[in-house]
mmCIF file of C-alpha atoms and ligand atoms in Angstrom:
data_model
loop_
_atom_site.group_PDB
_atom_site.id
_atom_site.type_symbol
_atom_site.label_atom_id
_atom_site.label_comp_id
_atom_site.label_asym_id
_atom_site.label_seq_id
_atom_site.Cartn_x
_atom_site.Cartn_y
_atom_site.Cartn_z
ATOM 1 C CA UNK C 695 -16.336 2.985 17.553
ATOM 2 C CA UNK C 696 -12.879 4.529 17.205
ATOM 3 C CA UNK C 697 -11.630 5.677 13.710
ATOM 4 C CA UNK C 698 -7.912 3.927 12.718
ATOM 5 C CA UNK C 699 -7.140 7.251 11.311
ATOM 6 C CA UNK C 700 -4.523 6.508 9.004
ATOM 7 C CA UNK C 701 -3.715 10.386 8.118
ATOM 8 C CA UNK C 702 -2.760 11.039 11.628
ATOM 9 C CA UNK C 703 -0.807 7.905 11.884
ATOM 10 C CA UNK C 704 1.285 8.531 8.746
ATOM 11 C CA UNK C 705 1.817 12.131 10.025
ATOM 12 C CA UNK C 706 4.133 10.771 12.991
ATOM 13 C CA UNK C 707 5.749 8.108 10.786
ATOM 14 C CA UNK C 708 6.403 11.148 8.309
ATOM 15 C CA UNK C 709 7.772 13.107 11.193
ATOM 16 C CA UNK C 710 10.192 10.129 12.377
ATOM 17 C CA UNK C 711 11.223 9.869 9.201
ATOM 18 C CA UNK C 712 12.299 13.390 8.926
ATOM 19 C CA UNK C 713 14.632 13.541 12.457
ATOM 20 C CA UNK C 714 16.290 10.832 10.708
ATOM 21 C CA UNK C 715 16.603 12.429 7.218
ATOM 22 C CA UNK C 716 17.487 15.679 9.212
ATOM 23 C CA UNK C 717 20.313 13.464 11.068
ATOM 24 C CA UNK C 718 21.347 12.045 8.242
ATOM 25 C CA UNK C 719 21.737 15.949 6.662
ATOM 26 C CA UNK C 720 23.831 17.029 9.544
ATOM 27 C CA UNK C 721 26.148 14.008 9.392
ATOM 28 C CA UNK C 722 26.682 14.548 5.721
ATOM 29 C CA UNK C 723 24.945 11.448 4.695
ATOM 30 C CA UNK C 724 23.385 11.143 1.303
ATOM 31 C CA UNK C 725 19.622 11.944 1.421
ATOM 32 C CA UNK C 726 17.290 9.229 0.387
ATOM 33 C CA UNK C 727 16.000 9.460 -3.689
ATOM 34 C CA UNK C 728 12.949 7.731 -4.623
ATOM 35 C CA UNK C 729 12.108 7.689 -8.166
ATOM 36 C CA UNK C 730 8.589 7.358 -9.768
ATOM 37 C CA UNK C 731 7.359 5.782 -13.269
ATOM 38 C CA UNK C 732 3.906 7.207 -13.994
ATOM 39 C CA UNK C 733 2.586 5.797 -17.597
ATOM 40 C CA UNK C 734 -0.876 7.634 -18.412
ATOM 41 C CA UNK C 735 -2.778 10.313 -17.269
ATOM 42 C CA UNK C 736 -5.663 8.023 -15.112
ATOM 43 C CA UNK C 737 -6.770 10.056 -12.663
ATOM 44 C CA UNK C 738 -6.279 8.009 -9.362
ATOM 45 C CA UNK C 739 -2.842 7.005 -10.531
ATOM 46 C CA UNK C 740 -1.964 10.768 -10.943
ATOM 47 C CA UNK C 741 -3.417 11.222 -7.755
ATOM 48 C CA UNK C 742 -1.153 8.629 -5.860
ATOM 49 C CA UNK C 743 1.982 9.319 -7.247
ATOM 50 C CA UNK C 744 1.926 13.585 -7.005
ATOM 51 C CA UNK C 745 1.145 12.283 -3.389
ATOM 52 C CA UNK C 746 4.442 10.265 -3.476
ATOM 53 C CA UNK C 747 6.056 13.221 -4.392
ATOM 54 C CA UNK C 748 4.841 15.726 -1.873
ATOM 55 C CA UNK C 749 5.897 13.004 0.958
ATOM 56 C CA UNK C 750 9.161 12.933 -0.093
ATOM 57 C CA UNK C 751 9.416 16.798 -0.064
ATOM 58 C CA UNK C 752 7.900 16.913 3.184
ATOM 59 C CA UNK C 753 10.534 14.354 4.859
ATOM 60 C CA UNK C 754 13.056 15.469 2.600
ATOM 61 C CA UNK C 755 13.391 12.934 0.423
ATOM 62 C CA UNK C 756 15.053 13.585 -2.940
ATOM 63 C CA UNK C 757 12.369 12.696 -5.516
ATOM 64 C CA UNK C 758 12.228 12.421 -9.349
ATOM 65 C CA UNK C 759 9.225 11.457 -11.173
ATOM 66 C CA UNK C 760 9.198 10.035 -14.866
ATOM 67 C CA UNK C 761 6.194 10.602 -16.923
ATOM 68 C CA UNK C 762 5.155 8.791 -20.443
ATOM 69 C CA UNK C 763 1.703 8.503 -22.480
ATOM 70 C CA UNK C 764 -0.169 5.578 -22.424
ATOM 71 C CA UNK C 765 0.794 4.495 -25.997
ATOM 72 C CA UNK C 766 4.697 4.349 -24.456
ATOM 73 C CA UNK C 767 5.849 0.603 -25.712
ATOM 74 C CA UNK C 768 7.213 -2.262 -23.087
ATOM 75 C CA UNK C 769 10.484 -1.666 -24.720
ATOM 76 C CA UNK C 770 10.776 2.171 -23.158
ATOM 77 C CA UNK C 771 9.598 1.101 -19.868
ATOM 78 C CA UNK C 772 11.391 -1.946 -19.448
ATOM 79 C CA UNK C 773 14.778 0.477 -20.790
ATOM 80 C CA UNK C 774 13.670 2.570 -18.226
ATOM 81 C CA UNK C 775 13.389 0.471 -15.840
ATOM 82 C CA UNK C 776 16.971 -1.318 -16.565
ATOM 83 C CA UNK C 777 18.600 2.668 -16.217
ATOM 84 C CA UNK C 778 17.133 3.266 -13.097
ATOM 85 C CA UNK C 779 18.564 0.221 -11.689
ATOM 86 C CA UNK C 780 22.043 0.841 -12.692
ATOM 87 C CA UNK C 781 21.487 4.189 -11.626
ATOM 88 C CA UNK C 782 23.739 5.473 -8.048
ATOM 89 C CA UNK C 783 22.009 8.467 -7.238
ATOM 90 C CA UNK C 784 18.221 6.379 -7.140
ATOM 91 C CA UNK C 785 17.816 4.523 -4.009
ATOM 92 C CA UNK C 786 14.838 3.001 -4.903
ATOM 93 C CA UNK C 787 11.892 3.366 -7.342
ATOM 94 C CA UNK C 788 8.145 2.035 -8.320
ATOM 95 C CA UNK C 789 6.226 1.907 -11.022
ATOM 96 C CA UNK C 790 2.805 2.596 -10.481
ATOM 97 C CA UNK C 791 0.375 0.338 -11.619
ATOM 98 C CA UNK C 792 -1.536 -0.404 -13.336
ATOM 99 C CA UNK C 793 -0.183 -0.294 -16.730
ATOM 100 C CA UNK C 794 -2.159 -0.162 -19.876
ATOM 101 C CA UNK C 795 -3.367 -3.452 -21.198
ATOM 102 C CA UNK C 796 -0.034 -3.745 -23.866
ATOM 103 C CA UNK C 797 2.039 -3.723 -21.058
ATOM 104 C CA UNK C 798 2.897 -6.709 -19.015
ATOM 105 C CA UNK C 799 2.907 -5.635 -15.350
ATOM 106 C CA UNK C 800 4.470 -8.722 -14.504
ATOM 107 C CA UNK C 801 7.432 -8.238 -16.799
ATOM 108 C CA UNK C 802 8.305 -4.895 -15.563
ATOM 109 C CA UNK C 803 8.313 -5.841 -11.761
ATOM 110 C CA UNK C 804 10.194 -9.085 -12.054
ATOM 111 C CA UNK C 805 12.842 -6.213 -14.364
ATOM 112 C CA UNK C 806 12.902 -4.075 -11.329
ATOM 113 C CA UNK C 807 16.141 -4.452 -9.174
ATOM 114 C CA UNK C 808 15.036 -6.294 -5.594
ATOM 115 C CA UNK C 809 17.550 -4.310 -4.001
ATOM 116 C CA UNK C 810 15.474 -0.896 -5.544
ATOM 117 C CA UNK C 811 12.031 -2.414 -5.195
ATOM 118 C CA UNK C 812 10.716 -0.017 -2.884
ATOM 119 C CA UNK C 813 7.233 -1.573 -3.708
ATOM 120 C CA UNK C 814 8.133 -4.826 -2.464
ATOM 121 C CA UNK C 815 6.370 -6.213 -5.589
ATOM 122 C CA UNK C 816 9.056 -8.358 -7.359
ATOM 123 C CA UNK C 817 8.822 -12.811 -6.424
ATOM 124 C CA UNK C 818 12.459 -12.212 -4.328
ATOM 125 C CA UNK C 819 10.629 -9.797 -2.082
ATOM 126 C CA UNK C 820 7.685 -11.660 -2.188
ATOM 127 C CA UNK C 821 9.100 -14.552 -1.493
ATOM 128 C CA UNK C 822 11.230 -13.391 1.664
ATOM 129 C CA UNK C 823 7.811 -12.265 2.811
ATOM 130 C CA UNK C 824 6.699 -15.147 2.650
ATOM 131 C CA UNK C 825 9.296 -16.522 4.575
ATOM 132 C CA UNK C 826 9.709 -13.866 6.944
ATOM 133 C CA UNK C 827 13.335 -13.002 6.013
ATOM 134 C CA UNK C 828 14.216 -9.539 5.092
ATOM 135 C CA UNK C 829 13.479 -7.872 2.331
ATOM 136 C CA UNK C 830 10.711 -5.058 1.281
ATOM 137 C CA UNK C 831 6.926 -5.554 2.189
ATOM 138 C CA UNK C 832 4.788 -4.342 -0.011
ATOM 139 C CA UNK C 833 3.357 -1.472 0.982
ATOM 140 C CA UNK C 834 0.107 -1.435 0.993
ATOM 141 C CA UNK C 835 0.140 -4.550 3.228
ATOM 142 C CA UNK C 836 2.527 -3.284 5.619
ATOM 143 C CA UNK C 837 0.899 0.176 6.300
ATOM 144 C CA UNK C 838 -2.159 -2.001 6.925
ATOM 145 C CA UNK C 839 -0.149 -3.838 9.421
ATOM 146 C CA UNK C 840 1.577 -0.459 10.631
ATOM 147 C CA UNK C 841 -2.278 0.796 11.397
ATOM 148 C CA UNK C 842 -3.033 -1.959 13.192
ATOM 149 C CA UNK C 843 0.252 -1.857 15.569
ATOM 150 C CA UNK C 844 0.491 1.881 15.942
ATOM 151 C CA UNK C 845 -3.564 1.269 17.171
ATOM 152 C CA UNK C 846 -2.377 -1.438 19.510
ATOM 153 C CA UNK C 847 -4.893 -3.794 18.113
ATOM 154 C CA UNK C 848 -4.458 -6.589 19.372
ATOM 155 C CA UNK C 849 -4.136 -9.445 16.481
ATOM 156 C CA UNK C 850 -2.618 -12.341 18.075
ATOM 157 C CA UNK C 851 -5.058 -15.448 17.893
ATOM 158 C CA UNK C 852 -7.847 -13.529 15.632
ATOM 159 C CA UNK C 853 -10.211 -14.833 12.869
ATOM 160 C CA UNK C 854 -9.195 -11.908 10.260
ATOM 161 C CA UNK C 855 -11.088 -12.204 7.277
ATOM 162 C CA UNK C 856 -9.177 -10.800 3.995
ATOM 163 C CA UNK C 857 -11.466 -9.812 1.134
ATOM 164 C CA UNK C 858 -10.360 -9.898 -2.330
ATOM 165 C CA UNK C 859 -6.916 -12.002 -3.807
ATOM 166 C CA UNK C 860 -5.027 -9.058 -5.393
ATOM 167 C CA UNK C 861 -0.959 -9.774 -5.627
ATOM 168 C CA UNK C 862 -0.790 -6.200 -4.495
ATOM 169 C CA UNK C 863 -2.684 -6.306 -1.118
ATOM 170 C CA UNK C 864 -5.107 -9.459 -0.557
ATOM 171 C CA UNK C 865 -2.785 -11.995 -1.403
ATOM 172 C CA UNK C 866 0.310 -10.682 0.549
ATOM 173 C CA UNK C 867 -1.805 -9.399 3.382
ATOM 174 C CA UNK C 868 -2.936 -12.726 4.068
ATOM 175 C CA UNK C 869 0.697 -13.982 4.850
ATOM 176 C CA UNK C 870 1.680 -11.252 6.615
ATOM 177 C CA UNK C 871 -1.197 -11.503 9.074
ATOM 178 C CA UNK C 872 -1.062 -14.954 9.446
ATOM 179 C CA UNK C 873 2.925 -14.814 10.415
ATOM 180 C CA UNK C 874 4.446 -15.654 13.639
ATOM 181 C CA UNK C 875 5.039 -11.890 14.484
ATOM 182 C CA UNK C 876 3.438 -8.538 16.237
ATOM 183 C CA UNK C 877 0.693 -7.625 14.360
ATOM 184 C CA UNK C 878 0.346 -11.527 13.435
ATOM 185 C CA UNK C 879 -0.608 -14.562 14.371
ATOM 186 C CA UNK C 880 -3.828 -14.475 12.873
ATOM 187 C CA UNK C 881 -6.061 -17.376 11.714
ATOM 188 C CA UNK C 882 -6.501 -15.632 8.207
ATOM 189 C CA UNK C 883 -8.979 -16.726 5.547
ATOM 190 C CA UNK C 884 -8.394 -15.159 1.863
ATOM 191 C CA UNK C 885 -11.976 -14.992 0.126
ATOM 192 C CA UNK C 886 -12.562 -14.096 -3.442
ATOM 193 C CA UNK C 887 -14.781 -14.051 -5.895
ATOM 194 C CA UNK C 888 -15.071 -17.997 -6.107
ATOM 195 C CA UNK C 889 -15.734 -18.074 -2.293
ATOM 196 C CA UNK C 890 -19.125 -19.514 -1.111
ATOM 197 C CA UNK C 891 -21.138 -18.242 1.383
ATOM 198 C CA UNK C 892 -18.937 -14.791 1.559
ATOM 199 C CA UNK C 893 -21.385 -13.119 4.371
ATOM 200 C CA UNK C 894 -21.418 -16.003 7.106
ATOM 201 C CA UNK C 895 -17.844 -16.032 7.468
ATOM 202 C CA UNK C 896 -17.394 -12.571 6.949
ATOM 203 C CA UNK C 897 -19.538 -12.288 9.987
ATOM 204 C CA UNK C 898 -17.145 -14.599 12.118
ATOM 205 C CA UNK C 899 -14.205 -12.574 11.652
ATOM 206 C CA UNK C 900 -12.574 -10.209 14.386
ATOM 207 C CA UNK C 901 -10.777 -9.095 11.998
ATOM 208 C CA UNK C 902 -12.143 -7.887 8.356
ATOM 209 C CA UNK C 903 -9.921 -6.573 5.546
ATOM 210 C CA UNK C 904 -11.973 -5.166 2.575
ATOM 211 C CA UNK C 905 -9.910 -4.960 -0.517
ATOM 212 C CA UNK C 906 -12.055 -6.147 -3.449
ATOM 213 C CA UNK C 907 -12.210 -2.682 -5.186
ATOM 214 C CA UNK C 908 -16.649 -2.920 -5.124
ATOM 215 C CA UNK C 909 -17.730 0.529 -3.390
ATOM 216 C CA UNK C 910 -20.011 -0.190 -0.121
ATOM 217 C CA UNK C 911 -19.905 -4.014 -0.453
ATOM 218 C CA UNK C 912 -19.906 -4.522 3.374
ATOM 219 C CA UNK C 913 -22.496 -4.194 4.969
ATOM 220 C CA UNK C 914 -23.280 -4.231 8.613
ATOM 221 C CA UNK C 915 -25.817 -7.427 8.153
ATOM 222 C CA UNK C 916 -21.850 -9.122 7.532
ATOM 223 C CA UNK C 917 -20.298 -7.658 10.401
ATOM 224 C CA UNK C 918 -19.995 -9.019 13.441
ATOM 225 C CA UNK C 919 -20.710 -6.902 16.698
ATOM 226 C CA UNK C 920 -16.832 -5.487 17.712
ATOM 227 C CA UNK C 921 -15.057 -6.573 14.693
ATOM 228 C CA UNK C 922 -12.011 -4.519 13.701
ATOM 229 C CA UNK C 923 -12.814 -3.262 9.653
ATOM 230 C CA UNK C 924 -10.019 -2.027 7.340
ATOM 231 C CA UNK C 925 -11.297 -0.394 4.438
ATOM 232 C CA UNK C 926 -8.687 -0.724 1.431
ATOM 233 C CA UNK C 927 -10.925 0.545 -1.480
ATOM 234 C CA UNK C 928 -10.592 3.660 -3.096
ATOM 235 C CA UNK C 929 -13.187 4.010 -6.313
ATOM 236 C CA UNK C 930 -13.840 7.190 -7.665
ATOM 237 C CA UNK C 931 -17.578 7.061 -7.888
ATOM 238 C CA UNK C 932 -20.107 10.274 -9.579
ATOM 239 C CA UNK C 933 -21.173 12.651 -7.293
ATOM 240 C CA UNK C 934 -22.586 15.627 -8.429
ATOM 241 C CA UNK C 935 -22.572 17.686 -4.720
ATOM 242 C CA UNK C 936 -18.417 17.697 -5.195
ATOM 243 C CA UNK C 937 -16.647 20.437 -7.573
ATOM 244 C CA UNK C 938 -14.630 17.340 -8.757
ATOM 245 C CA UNK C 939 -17.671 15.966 -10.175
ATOM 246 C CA UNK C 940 -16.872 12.372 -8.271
ATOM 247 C CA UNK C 941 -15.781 11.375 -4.336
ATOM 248 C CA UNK C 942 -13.795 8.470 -3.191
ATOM 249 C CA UNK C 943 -15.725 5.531 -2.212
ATOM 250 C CA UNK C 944 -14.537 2.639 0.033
ATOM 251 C CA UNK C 945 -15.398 -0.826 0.059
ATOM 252 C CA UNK C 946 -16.900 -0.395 3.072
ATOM 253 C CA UNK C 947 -20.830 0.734 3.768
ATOM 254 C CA UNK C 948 -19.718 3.356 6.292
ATOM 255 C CA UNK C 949 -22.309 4.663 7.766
ATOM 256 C CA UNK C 950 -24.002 1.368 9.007
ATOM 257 C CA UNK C 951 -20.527 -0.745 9.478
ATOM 258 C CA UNK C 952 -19.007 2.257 11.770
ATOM 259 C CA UNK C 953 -21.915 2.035 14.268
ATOM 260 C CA UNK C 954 -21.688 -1.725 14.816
ATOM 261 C CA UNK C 955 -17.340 -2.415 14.693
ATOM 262 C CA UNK C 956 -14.803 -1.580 17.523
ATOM 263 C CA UNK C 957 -12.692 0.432 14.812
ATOM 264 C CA UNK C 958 -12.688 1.318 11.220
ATOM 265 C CA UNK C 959 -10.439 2.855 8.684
ATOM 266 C CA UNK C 960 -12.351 6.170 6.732
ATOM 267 C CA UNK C 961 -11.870 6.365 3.308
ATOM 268 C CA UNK C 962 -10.163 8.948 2.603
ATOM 269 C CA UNK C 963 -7.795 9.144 5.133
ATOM 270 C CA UNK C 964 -7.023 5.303 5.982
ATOM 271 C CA UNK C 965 -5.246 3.069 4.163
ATOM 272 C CA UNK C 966 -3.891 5.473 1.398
ATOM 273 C CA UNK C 967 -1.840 7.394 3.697
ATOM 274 C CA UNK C 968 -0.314 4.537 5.241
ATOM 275 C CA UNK C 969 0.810 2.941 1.843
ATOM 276 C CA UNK C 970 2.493 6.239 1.551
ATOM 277 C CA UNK C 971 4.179 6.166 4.645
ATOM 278 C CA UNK C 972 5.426 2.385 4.223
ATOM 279 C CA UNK C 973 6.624 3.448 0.674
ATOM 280 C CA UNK C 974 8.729 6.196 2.788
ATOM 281 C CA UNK C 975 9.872 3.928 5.196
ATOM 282 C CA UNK C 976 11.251 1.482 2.588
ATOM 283 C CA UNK C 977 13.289 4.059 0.914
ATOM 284 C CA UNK C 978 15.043 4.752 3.756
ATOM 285 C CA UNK C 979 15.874 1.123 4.308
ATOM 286 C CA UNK C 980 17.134 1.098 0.939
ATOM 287 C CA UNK C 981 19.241 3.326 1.063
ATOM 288 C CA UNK C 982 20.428 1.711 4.448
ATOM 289 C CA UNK C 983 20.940 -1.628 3.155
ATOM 290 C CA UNK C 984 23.442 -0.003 0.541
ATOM 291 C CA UNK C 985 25.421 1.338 3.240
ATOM 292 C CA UNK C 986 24.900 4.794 2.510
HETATM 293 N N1 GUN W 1034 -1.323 0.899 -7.616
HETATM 294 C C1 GUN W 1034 -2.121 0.785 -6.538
HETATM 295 N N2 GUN W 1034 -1.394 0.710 -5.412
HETATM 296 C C2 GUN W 1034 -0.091 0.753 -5.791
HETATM 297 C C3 GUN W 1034 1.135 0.708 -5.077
HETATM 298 O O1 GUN W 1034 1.200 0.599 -3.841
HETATM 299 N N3 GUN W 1034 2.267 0.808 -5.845
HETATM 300 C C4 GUN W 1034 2.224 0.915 -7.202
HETATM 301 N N4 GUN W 1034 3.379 0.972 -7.853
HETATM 302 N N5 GUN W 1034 1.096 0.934 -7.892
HETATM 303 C C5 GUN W 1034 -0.052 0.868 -7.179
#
């Protein structure tokens, strides 16, 4: 078993991405400026978006980050969200999600700018996905697809298995690996809750994307001998042996899975650093497709 360590991997995407921010210093370019919305104080979202931050200080990104309480209205956000797009000096921005339960998620991503949607959440970038035109993948999905390139798997032709629908990764992730590109070409099958007999074709797959959100769900009874496992889940469960009181599960049984598949994302360590790095890498387009 080899580990798709998604730490180091994001390390030399991080590094790219600072010769060109360094290049674009010395030429006198403007530096990219990502800007983040962070509504709340939930742990895991705090978590994610002070490690937004520290990438962009690491590349050399220009950063800003925009904090409110949970009992902030739609009306703030969503006035929020209108300045930042009108704002020059913000190449792109995100709001991280999720939102409390007053706020409609949907609402404020369809608000955001396409041109700004670093995220690659709103239905125009969604929707050039879909149709493989350009635009922003989300990023989740692409540092999934990132992994899998920079790990020269090989996907072309593959039964990859995607577990769990979410418009953020599941859903998306399906179409990208089912595209006519490189990592692509996959025969992809989306299960979900509603799917019957989960384990059999879980167990057919070459390729198996857990993103369902249910700590240890897959087990190594599901996997098939060789199989290629992406582990996407990141719950915070109790654990009384950390000083944080809880550690970060994945959706993936570990132990048992690593000794049976060909490769495996850890959690921590995967997935999460890659969304960071695709985040990165989208900024920079951004601010590239302004002709900056
Ligand atoms: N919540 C979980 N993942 C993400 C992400 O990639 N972007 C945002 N904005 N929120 C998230």
């Amino acid at each position: 078993m080899q580990l798709l360590d998604g730490k180091a991997t994001a390390m030399s995407i991080k590094k790219e991405l600072k010769e060109a921010v360094d290049l674009r210093k010395k030429e006198g370019k403007k530096i990219p400026h990502l800007a983040a919305v962070l509504v709340g104080s939930d742990g895991g979202s705090m978590t994610y978006v002070n490690a937004k931050v520290k990438a962009c200080d690491e590349i050399g990104f220009e950063s800003t980050l925009i904090r409110y309480d949970d009992s902030v209205s739609e009306e703030v956000i969503m006035n929020k969200v209108k300045s930042l797009n009108e704002d020059n000096s913000i190449d792109g921005f995100i709001v991280q999600l999720p939102l409390p339960k007053h706020i409609d998620e949907l609402k404020i991503t369809q608000a955001i700018d396409p041109r700004k949607d670093v995220d690659g959440f709103h239905p125009m970038n969604l929707g050039n996905m879909v149709l493989n035109l350009p635009g922003f993948l989300p990023a989740t999905p692409a540092g999934i697809v990132e992994l899998l390139k920079r790990n020269d798997i090989d996907t072309e032709g593959k039964e990859c298995v995607v577990i769990g629908r979410s418009n953020i990764v599941g859903t998306p992730l399906s179409i990208m690996l089912g595209r006519n590109t490189n990592p692509g070409n996959c025969t992809v099958t989306l299960t979900h809750s509603r799917t019957k007999n989960l384990k059999e074709i879980v167990s057919k797959a070459d390729i198996v994307i857990a993103a369902i959100g249910r700590p240890e769900f897959v087990t190594a009874d599901m996997i098939k001998e060789g199989a290629v496992v992406v582990d996407v889940g990141t719950t915070r469960v109790e654990d009384s042996s950390k000083v944080k009181g809880w550690a970060l599960k994945g959706d993936v049984k570990f132990d048992e899975v690593s000794k049976k598949c060909s490769y495996i994302s850890p959690v921590p360590g995967g997935v999460g650093p890659m969304t960071i790095a695709s985040l990165m890498i989208n900024t920079l387009r951004a601010m590239d497709l302004k002709g900056k």
